[in-house]
PDB file of C-alpha atoms and ligand atoms in Angstrom:
ATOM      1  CA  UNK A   1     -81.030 -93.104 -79.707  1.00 93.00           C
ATOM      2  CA  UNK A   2     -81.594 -90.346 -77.312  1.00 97.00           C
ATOM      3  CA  UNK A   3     -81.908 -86.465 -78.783  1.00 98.00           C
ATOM      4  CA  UNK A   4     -79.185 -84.085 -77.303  1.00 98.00           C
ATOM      5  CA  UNK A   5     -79.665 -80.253 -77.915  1.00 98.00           C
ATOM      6  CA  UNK A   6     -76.650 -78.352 -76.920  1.00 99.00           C
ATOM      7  CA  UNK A   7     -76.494 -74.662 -76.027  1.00 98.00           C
ATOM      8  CA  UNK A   8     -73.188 -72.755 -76.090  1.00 98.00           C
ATOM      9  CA  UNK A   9     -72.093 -69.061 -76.320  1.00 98.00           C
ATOM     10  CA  UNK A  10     -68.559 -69.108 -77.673  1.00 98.00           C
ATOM     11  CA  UNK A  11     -65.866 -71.361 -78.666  1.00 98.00           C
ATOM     12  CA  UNK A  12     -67.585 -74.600 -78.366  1.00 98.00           C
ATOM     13  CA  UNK A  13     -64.934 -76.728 -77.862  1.00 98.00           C
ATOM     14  CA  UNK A  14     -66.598 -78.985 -75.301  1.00 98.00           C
ATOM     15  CA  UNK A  15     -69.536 -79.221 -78.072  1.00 98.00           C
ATOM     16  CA  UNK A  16     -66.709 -80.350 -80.341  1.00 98.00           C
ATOM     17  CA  UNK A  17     -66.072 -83.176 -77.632  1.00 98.00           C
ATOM     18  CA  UNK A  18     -69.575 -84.251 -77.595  1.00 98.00           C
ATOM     19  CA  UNK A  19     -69.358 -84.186 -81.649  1.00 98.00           C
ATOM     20  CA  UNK A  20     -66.926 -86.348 -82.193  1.00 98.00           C
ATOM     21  CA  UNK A  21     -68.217 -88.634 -79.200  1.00 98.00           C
ATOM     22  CA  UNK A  22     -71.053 -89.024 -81.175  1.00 98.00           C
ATOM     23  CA  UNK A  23     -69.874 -89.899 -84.351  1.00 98.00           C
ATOM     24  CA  UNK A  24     -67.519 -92.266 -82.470  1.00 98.00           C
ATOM     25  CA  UNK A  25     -69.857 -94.150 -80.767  1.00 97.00           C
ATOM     26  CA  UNK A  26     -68.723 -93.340 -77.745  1.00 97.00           C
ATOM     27  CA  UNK A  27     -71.745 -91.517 -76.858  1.00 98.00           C
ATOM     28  CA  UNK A  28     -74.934 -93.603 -78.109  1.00 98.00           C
ATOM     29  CA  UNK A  29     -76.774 -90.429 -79.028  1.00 98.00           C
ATOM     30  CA  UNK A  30     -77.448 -88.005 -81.537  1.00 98.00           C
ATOM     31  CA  UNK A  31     -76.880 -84.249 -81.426  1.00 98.00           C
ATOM     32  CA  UNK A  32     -79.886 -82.810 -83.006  1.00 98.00           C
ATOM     33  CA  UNK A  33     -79.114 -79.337 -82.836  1.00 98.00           C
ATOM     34  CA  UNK A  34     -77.190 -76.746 -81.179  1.00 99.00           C
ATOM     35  CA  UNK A  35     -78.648 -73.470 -79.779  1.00 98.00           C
ATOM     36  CA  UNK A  36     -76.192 -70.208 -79.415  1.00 98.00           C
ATOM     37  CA  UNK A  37     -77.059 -66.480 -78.187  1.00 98.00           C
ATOM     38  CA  UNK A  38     -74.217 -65.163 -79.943  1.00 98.00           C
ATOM     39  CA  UNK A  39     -74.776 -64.741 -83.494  1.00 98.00           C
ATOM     40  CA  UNK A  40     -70.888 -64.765 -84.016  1.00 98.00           C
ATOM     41  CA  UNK A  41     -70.023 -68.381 -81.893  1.00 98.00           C
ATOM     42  CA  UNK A  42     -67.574 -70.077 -82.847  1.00 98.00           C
ATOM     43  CA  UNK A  43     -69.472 -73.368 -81.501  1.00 98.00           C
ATOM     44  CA  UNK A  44     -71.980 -72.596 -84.383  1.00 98.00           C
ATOM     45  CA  UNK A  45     -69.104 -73.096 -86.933  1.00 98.00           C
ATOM     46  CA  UNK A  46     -68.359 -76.376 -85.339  1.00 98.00           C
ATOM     47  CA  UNK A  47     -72.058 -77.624 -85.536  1.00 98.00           C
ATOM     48  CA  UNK A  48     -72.034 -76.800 -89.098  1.00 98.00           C
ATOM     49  CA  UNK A  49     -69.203 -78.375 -90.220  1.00 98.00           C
ATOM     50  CA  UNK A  50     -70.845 -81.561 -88.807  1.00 98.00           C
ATOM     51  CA  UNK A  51     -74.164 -80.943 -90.278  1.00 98.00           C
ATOM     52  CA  UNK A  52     -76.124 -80.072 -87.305  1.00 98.00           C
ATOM     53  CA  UNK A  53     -78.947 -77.899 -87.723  1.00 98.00           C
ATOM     54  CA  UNK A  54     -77.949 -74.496 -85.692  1.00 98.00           C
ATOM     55  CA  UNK A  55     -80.294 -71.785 -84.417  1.00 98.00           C
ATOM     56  CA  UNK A  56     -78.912 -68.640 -83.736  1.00 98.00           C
ATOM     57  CA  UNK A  57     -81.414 -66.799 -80.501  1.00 98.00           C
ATOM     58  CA  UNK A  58     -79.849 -63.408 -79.958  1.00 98.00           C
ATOM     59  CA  UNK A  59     -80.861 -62.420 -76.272  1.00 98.00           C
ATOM     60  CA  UNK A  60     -80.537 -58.942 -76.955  1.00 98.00           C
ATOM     61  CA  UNK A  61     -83.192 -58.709 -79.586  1.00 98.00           C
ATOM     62  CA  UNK A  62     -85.932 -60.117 -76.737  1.00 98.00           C
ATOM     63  CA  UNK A  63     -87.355 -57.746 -74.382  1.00 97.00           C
ATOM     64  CA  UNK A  64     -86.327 -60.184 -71.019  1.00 97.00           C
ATOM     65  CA  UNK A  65     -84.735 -63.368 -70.343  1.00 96.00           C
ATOM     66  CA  UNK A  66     -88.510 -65.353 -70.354  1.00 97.00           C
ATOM     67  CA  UNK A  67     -89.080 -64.000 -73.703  1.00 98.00           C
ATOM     68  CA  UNK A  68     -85.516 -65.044 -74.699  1.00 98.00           C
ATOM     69  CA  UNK A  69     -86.459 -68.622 -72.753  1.00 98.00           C
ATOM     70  CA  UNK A  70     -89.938 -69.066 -74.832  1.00 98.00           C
ATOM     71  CA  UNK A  71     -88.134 -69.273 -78.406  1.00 98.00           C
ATOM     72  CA  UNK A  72     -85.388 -71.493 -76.938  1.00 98.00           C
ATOM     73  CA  UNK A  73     -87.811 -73.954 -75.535  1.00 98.00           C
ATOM     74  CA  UNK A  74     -90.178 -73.961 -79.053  1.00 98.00           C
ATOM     75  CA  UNK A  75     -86.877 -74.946 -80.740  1.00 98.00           C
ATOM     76  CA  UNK A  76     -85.943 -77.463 -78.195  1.00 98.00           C
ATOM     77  CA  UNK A  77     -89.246 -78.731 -78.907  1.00 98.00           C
ATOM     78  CA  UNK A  78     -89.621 -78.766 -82.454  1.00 98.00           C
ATOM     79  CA  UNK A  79     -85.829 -81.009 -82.402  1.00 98.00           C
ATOM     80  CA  UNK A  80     -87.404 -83.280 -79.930  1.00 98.00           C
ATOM     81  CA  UNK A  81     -85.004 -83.119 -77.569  1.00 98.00           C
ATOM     82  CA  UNK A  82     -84.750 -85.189 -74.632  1.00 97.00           C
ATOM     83  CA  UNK A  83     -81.542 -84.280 -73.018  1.00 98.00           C
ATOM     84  CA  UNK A  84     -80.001 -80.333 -72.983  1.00 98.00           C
ATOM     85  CA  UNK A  85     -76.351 -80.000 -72.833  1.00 98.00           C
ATOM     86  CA  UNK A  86     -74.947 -76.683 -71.010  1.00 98.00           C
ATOM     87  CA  UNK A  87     -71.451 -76.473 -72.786  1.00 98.00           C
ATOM     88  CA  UNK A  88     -70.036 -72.977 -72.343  1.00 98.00           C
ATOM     89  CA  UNK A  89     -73.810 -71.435 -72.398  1.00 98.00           C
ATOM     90  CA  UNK A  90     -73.442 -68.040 -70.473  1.00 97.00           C
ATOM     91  CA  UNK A  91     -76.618 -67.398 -70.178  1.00 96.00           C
ATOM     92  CA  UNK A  92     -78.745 -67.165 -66.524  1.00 95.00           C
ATOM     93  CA  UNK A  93     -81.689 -68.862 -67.097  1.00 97.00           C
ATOM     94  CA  UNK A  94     -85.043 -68.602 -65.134  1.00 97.00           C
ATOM     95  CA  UNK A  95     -86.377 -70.955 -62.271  1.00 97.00           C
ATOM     96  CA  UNK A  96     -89.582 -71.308 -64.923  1.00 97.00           C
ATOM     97  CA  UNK A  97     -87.134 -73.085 -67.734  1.00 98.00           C
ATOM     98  CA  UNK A  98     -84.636 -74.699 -65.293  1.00 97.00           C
ATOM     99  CA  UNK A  99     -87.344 -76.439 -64.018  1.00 96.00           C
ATOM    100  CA  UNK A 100     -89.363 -78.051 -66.678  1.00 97.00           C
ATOM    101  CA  UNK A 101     -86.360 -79.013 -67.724  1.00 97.00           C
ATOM    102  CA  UNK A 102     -85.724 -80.775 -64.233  1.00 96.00           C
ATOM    103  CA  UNK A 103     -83.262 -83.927 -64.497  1.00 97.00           C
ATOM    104  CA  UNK A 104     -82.818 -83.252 -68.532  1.00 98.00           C
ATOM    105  CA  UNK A 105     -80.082 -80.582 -68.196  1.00 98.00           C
ATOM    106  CA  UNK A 106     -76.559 -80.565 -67.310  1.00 98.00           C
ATOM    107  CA  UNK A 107     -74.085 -77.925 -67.294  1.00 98.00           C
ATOM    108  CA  UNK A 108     -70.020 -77.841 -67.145  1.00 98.00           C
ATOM    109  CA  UNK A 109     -68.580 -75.492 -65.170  1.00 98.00           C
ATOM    110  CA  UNK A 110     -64.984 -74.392 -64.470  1.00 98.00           C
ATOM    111  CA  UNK A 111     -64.799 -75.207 -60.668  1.00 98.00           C
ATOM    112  CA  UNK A 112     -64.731 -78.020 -58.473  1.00 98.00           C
ATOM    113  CA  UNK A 113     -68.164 -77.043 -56.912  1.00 98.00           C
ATOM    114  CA  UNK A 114     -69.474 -75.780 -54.637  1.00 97.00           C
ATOM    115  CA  UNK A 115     -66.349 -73.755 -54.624  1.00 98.00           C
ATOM    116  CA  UNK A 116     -66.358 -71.098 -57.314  1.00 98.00           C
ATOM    117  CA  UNK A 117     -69.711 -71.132 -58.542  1.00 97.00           C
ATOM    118  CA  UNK A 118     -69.873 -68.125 -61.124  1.00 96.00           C
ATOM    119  CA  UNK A 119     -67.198 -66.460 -63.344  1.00 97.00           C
ATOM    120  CA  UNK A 120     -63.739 -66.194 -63.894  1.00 98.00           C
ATOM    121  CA  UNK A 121     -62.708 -69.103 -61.739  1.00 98.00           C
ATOM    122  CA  UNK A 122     -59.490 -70.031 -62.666  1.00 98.00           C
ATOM    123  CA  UNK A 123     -58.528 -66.071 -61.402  1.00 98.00           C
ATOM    124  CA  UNK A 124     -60.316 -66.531 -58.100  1.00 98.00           C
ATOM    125  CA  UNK A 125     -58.455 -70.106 -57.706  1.00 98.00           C
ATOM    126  CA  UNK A 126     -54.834 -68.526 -58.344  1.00 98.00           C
ATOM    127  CA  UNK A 127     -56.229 -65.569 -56.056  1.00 98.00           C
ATOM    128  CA  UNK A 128     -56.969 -67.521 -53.546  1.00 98.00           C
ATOM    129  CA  UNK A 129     -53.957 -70.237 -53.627  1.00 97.00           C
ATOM    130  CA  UNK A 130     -55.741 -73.015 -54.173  1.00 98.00           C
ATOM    131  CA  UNK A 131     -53.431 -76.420 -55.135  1.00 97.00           C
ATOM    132  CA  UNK A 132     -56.573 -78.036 -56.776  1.00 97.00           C
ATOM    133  CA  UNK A 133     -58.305 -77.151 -59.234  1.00 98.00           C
ATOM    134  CA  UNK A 134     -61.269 -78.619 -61.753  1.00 98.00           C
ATOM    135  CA  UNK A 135     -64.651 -79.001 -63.190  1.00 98.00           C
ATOM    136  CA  UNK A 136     -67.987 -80.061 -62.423  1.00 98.00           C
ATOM    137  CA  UNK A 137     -70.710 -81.480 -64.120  1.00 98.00           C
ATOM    138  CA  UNK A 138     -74.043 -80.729 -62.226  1.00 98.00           C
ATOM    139  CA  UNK A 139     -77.612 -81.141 -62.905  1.00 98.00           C
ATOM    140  CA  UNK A 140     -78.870 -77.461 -63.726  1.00 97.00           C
ATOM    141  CA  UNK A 141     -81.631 -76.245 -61.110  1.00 94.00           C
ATOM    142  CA  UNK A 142     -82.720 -72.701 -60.252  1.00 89.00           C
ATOM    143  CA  UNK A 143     -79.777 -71.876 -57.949  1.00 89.00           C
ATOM    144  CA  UNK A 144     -77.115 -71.029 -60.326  1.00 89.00           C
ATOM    145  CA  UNK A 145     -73.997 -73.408 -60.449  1.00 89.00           C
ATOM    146  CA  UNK A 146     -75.767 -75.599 -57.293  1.00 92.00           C
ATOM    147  CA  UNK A 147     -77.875 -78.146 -59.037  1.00 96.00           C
ATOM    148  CA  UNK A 148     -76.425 -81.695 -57.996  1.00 97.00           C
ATOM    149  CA  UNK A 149     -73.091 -82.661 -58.879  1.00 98.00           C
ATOM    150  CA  UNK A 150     -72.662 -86.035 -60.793  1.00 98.00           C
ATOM    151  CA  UNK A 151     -68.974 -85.876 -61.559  1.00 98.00           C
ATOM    152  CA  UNK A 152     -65.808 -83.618 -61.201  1.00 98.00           C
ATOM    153  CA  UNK A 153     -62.161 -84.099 -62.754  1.00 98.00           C
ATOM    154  CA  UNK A 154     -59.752 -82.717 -60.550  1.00 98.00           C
ATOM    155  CA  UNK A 155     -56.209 -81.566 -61.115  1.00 97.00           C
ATOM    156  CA  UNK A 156     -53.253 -79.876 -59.584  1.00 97.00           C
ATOM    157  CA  UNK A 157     -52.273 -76.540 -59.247  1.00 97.00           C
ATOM    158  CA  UNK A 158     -48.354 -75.649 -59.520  1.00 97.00           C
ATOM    159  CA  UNK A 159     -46.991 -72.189 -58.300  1.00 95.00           C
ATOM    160  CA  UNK A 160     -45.415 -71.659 -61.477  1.00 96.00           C
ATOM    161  CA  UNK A 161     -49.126 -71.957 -63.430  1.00 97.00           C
ATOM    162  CA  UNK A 162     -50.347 -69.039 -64.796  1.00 97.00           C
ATOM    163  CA  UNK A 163     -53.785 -68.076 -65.838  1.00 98.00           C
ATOM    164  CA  UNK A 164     -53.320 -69.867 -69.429  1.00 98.00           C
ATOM    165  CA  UNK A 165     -51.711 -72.718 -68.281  1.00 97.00           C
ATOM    166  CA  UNK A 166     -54.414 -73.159 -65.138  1.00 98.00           C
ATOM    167  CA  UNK A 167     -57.317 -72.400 -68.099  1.00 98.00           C
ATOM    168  CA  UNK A 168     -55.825 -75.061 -70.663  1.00 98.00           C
ATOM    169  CA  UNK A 169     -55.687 -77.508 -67.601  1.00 97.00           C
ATOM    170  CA  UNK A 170     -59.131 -77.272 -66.649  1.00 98.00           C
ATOM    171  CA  UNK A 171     -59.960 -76.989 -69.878  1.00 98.00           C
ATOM    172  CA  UNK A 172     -58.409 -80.838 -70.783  1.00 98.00           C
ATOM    173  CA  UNK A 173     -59.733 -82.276 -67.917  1.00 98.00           C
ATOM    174  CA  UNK A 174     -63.449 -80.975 -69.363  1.00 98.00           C
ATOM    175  CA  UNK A 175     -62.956 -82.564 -72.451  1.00 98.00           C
ATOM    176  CA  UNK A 176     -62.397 -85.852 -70.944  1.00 97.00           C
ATOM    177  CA  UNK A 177     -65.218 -86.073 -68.531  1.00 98.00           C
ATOM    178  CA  UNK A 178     -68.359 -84.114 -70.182  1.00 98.00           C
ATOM    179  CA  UNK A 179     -68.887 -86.656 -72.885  1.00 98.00           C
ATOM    180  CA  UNK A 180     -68.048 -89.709 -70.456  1.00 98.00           C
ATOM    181  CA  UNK A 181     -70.899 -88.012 -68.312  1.00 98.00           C
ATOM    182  CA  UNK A 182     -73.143 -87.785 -71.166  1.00 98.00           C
ATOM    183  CA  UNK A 183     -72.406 -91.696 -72.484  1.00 98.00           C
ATOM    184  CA  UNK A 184     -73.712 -92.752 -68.752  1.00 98.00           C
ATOM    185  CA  UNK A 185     -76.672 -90.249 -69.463  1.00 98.00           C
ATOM    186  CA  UNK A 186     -77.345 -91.303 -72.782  1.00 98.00           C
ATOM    187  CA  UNK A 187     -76.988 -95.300 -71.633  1.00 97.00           C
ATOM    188  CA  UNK A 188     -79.793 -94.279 -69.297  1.00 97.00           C
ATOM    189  CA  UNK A 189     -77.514 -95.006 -66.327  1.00 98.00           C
ATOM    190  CA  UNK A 190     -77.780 -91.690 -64.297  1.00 98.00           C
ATOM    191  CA  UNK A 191     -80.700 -90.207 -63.054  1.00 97.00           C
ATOM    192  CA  UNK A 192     -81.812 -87.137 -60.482  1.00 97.00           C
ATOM    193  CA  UNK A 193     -84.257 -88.098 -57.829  1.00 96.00           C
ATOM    194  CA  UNK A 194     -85.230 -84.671 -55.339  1.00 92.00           C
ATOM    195  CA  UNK A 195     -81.923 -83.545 -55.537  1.00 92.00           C
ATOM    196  CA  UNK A 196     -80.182 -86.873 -55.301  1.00 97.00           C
ATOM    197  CA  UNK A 197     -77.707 -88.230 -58.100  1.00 98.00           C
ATOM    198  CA  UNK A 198     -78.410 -92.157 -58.745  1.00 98.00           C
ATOM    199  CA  UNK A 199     -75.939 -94.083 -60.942  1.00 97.00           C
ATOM    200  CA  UNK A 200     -76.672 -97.603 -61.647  1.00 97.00           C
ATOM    201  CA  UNK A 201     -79.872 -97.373 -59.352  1.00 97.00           C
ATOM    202  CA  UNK A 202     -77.799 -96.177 -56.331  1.00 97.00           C
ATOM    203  CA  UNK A 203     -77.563 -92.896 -55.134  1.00 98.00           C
ATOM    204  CA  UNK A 204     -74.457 -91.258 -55.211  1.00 98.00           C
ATOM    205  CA  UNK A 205     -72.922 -90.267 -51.682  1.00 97.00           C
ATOM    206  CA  UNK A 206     -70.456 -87.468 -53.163  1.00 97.00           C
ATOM    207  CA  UNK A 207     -69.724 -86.737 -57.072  1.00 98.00           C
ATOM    208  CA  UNK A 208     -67.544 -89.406 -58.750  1.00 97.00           C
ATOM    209  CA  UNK A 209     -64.346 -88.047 -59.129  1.00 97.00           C
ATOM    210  CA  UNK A 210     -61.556 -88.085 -61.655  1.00 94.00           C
ATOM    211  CA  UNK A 211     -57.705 -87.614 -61.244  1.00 91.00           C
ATOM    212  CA  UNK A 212     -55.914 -86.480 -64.149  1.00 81.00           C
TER     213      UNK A 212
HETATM  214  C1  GAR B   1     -65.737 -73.921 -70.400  1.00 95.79           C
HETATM  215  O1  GAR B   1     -64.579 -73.765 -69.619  1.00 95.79           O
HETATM  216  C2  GAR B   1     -66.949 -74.102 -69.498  1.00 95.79           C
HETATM  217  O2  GAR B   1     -66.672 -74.816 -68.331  1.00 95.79           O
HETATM  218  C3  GAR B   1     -67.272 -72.667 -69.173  1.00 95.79           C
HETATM  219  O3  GAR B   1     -67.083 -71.971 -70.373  1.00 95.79           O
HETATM  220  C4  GAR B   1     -66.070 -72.620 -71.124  1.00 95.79           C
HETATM  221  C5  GAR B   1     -66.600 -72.866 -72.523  1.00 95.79           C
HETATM  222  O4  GAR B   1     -65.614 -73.376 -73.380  1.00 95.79           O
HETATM  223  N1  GAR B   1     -68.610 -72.549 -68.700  1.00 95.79           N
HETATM  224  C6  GAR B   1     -68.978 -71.686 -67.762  1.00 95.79           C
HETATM  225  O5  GAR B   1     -68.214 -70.905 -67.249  1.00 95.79           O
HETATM  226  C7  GAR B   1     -70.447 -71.739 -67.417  1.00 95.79           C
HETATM  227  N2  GAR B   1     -70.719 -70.919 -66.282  1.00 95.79           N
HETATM  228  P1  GAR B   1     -65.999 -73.946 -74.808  1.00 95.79           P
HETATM  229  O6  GAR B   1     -66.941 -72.952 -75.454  1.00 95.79           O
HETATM  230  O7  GAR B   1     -64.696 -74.033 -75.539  1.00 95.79           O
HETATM  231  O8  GAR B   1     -66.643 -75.285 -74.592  1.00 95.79           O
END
């Protein structure tokens, strides 16, 4: 079975997803450990209580973010991991570690991209007007938040939504579709060639998408 590492920052309720995928069977894979900058996590908690071994690599206490990269990448080595899940990891990371970690590392993020790349999202989509709304799941590269999509969940904004309600939306439709991504990546079924997205040995002409 494939070896997932997951890095997260906070809550880690997406990591909870991929959990209980895991144990389900859902997602043929094992979660070998899970990598947080922030000591206090709540993701950490999680892992624990499903007996994952947990690191804990503060990026304060490292003098820049390759530093902070070098001790991430010796424990991503020393679990063996093959694939490296972004799940609420707020962390930039450098072209140097994005890259040898080419096609091996996906990220979630709160947009339907390439709109919104960044933070606060769900602001900037009530901002701006917007009467759709989502998340992407997108091979990570060097240019943040515009590595190739594979798949987006899409759902509908009402005038009456307010941040909260927009934020649980997106939210839901995240939980549904990062651990169906990771059962096709675990199953061996999607792949990054150059910047291309293949599923099932044919490339992808736009993200698949999900209505919710
Ligand atoms: C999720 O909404 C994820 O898309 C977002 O952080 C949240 C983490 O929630 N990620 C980013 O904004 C990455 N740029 P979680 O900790 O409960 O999974």
């Amino acid at each position: 079975m494939i070896r997932i590492v997951v890095l997260v920052s906070g809550d880690g309720s997406n990591l909870q997803q991929l959990i209980d995928s895991c144990h389900s069977g859902r997602i043929r894979a094992q979660i070998v450990g899970v990598v947080s900058n922030e000591p206090n996590a709540y993701g950490l908690e999680r892992a624990r209580l499903a007996n994952i071994p947990t690191q804990v690599i503060n990026h304060r206490e490292y003098a820049d973010r390759a530093s902070f990269e070098v001790e991430v990448t010796r424990v991503i080595q020393e679990w063996k991991a093959e694939l490296i899940l972004l799940a609420g990891f707020m962390r930039v990371l450098t072209p140097a570690f994005v890259n040898r970690y080419s096609g091996q590392m996906i990220n979630i993020h709160p947009s339907l991209l390439p709109a919104y790349r960044g933070l606060n999202t769900h602001a900037r989509v009530l901002e701006t007007g917007d009467r759709m709304h989502g998340c992407s799941i997108h091979f990570v590269t060097s240019d943040l938040d515009a590595g190739a999509v594979i798949a987006q969940a899409v759902t509908n904004v009402l005038p009456t939504d307010d941040l909260a309600h927009v934020t649980q939306k997106v939210r839901k439709l995240e939980h549904h579709i990062y651990p169906l991504v990771v059962s096709w990546l675990a199953a061996g079924r999607i792949a990054l060639l150059g910047n291309k997205v293949y599923l099932d040995g044919q490339e992808l002409q736009s993200p698949i998408c999900i209505y919710l």
